[in-house]
PDB file of C-alpha atoms in Angstrom:
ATOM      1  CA  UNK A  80     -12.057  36.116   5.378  1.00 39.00           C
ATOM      2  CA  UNK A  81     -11.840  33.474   2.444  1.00 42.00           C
ATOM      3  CA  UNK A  82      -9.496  33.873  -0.759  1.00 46.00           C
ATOM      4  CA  UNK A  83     -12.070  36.418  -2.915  1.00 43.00           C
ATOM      5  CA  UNK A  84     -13.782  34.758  -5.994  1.00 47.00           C
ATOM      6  CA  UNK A  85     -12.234  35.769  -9.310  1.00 44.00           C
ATOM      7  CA  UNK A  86     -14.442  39.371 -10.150  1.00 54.00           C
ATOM      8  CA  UNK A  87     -12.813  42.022 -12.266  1.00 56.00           C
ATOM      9  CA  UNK A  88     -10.893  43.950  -9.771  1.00 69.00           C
ATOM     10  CA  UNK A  89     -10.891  46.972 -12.222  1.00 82.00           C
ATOM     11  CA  UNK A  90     -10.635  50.580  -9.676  1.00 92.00           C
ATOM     12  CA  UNK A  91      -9.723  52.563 -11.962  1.00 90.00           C
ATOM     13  CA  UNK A  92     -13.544  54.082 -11.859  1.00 93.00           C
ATOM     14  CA  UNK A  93     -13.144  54.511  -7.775  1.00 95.00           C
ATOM     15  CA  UNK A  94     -12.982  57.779  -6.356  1.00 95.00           C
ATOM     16  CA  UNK A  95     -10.251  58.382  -3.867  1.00 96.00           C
ATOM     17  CA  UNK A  96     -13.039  57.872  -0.974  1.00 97.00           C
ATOM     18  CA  UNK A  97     -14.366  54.957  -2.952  1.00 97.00           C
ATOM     19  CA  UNK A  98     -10.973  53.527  -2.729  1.00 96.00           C
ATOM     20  CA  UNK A  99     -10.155  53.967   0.750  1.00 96.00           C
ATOM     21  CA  UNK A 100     -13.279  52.900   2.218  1.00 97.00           C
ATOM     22  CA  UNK A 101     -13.350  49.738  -0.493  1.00 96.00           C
ATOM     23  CA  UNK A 102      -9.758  48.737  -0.293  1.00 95.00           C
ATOM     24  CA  UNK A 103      -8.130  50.235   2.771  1.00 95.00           C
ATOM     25  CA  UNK A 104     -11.512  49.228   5.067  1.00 93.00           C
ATOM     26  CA  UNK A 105     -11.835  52.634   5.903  1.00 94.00           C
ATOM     27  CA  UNK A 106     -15.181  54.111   7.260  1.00 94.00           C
ATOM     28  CA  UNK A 107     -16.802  57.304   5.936  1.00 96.00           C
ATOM     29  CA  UNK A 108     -18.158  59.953   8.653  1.00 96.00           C
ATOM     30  CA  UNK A 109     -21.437  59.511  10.118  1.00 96.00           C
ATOM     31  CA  UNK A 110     -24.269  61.576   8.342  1.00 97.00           C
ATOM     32  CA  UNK A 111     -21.653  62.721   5.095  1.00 96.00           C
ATOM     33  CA  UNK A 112     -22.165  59.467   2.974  1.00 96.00           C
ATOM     34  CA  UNK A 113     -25.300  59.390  -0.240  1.00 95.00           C
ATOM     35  CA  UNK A 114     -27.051  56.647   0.957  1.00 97.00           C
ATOM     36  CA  UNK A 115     -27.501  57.144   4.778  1.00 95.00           C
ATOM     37  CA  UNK A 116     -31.086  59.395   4.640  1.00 94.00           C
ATOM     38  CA  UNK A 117     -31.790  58.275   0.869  1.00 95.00           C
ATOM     39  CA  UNK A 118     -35.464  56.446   0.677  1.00 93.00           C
ATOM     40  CA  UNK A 119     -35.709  55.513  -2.901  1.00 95.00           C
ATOM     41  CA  UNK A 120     -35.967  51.792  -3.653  1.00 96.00           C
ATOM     42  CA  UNK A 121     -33.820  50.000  -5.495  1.00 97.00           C
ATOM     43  CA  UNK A 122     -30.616  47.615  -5.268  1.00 97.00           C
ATOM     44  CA  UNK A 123     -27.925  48.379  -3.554  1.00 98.00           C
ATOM     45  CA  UNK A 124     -24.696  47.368  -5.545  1.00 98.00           C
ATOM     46  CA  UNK A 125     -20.800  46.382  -4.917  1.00 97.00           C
ATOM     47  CA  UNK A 126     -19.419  49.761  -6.211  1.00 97.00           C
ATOM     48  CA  UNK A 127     -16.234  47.677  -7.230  1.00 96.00           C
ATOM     49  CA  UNK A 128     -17.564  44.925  -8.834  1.00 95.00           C
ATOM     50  CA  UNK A 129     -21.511  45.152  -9.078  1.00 95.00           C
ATOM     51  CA  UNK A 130     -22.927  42.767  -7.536  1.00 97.00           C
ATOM     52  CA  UNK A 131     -26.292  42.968  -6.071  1.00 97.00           C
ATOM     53  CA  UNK A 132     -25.333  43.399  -2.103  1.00 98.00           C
ATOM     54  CA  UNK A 133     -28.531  45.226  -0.200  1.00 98.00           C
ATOM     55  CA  UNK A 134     -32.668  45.600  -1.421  1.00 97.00           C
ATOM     56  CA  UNK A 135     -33.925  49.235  -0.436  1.00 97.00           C
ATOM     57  CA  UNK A 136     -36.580  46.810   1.410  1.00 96.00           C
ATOM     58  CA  UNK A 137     -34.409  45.606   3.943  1.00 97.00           C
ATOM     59  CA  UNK A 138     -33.107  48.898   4.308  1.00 97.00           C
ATOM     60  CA  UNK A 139     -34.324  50.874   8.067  1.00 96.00           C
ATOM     61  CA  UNK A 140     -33.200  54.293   9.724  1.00 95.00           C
ATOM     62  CA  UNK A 141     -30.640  52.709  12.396  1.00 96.00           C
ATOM     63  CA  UNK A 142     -30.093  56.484  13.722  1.00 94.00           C
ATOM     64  CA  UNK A 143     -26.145  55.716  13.600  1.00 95.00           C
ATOM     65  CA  UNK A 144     -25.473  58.358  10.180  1.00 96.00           C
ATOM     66  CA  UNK A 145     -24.870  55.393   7.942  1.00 97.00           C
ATOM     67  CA  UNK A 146     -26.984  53.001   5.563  1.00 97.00           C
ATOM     68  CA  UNK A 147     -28.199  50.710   7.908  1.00 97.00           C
ATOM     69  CA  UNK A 148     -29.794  46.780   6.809  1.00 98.00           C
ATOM     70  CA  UNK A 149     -31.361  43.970   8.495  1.00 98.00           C
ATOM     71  CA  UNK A 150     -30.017  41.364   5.873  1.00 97.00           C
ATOM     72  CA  UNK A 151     -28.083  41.214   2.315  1.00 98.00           C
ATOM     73  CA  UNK A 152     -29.526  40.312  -0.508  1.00 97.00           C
ATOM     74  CA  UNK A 153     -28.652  36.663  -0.562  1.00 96.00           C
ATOM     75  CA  UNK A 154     -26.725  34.249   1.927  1.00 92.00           C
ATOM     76  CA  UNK A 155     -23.842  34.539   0.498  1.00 96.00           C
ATOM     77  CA  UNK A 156     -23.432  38.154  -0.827  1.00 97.00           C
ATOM     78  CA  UNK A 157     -21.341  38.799   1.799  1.00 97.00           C
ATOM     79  CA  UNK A 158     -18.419  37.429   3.584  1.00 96.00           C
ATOM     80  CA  UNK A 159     -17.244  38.531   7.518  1.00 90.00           C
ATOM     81  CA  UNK A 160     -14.277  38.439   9.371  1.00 81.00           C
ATOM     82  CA  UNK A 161     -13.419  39.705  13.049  1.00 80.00           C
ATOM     83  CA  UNK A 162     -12.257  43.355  13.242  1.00 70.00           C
ATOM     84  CA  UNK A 163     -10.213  44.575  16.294  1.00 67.00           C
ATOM     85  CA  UNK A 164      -9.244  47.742  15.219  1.00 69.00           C
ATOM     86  CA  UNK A 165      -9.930  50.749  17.370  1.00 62.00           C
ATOM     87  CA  UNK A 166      -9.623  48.468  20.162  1.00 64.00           C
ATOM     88  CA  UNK A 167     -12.542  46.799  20.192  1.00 69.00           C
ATOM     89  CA  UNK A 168     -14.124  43.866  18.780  1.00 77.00           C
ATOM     90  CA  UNK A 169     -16.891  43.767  15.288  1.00 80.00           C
ATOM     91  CA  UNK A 170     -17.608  41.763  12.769  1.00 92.00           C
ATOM     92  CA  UNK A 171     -16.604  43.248   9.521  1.00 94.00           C
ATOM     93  CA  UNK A 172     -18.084  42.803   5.859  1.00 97.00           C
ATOM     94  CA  UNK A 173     -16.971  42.154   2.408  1.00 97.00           C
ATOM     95  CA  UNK A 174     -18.094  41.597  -0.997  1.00 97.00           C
ATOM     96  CA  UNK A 175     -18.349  37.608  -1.453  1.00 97.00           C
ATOM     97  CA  UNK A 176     -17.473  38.184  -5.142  1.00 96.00           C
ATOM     98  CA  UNK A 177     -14.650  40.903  -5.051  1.00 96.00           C
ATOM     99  CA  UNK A 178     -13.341  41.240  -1.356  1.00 95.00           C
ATOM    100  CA  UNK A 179     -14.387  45.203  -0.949  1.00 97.00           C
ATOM    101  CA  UNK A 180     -14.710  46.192   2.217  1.00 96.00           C
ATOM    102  CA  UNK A 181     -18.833  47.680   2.714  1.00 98.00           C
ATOM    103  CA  UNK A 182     -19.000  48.384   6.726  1.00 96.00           C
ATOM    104  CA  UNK A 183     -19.810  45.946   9.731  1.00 95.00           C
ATOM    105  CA  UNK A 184     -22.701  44.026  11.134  1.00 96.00           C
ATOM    106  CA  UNK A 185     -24.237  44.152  14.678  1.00 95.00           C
ATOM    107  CA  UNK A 186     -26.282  42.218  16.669  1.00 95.00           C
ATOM    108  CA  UNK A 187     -28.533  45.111  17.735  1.00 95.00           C
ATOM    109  CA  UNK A 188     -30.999  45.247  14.488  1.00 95.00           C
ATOM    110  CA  UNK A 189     -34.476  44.951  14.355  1.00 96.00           C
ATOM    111  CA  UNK A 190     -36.658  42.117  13.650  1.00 95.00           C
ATOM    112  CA  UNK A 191     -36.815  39.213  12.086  1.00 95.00           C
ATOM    113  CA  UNK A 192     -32.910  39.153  11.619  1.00 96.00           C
ATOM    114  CA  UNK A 193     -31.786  41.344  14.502  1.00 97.00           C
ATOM    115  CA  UNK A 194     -28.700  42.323  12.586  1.00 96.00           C
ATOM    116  CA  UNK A 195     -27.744  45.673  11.403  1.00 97.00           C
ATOM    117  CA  UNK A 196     -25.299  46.048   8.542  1.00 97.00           C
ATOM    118  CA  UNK A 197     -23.860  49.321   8.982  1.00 97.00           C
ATOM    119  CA  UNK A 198     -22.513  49.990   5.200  1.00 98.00           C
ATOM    120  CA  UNK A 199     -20.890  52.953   3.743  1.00 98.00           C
ATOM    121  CA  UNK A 200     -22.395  54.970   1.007  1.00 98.00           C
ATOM    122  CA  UNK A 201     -18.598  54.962  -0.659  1.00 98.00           C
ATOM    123  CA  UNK A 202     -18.916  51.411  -0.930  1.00 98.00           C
ATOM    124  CA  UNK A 203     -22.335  51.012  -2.445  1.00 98.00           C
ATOM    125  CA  UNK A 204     -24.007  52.171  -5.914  1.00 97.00           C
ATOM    126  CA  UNK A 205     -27.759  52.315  -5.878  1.00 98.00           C
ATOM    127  CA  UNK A 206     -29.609  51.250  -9.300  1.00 96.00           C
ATOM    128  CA  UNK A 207     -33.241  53.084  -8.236  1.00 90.00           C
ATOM    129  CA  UNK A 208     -36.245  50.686  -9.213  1.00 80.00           C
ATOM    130  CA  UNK A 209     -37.592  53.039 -11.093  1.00 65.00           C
ATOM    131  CA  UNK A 210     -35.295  54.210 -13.879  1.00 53.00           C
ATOM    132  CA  UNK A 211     -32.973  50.693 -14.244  1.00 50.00           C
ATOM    133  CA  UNK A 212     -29.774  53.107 -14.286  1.00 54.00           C
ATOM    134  CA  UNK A 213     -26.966  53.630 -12.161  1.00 56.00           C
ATOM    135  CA  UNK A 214     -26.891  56.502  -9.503  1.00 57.00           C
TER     136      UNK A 214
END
């Protein structure tokens, strides 16, 4: 993964979870996390920095207990590097603009991407279309 870009790094508004997940690349249990069953649409944001990472649209029930999506926002929302922990081999992903860890991306999504970015909730804040506020 590249140097991150210079975001306010402020975690002093992290929960302990929030923080481990974000900063320690630690992975929330399947089926626990706010955001894994949650259907309201909206943008899914960097809960470190806020930046735009996920739309509720490309969001899809993957089955695997965690927010699943077939694409990011933009391009270049998110950054990857190879993970070989728990001896075997994934792609993890980062915030482009802060560095904090969201999850990991497979190549077993659906259509048209065939990705799926398995993120956790702890990692992401959802600002619902409908009321412009932070949840």
């Amino acid at each position: 993964m590249s140097e991150p870009k210079k975001v306010d790094r402020d975690l002093s508004h992290l929960t302990p979870e929030q923080y481990r997940v974000t900063q320690k690349e630690g992975t929330e249990p399947a089926f626990t996390g706010a955001y894994w069953n949650d259907k309201r649409e909206g943008a899914y944001h960097c809960v470190v920095c806020d930046e735009p990472l996920f739309a509720s649209g490309h969001k899809y029930d993957s089955g695997t207990g965690w927010p699943s999506f077939w694409q990011p926002v933009t391009d270049s929302a998110l950054e990857s590097k190879e993970d070989r922990k728990l001896w075997m081999r994934r792609t993890e992903v980062h915030c482009a603009a802060c560095g904090a860890h969201q999850g990991h991306v497979f190549p077993d999504g659906p259509e048209p991407t065939g990705l799926r970015y398995c993120i956790n909730s702890a990692a992401l804040v959802l600002k619902p279309e409908d009321s412009g506020k932070t949840e």
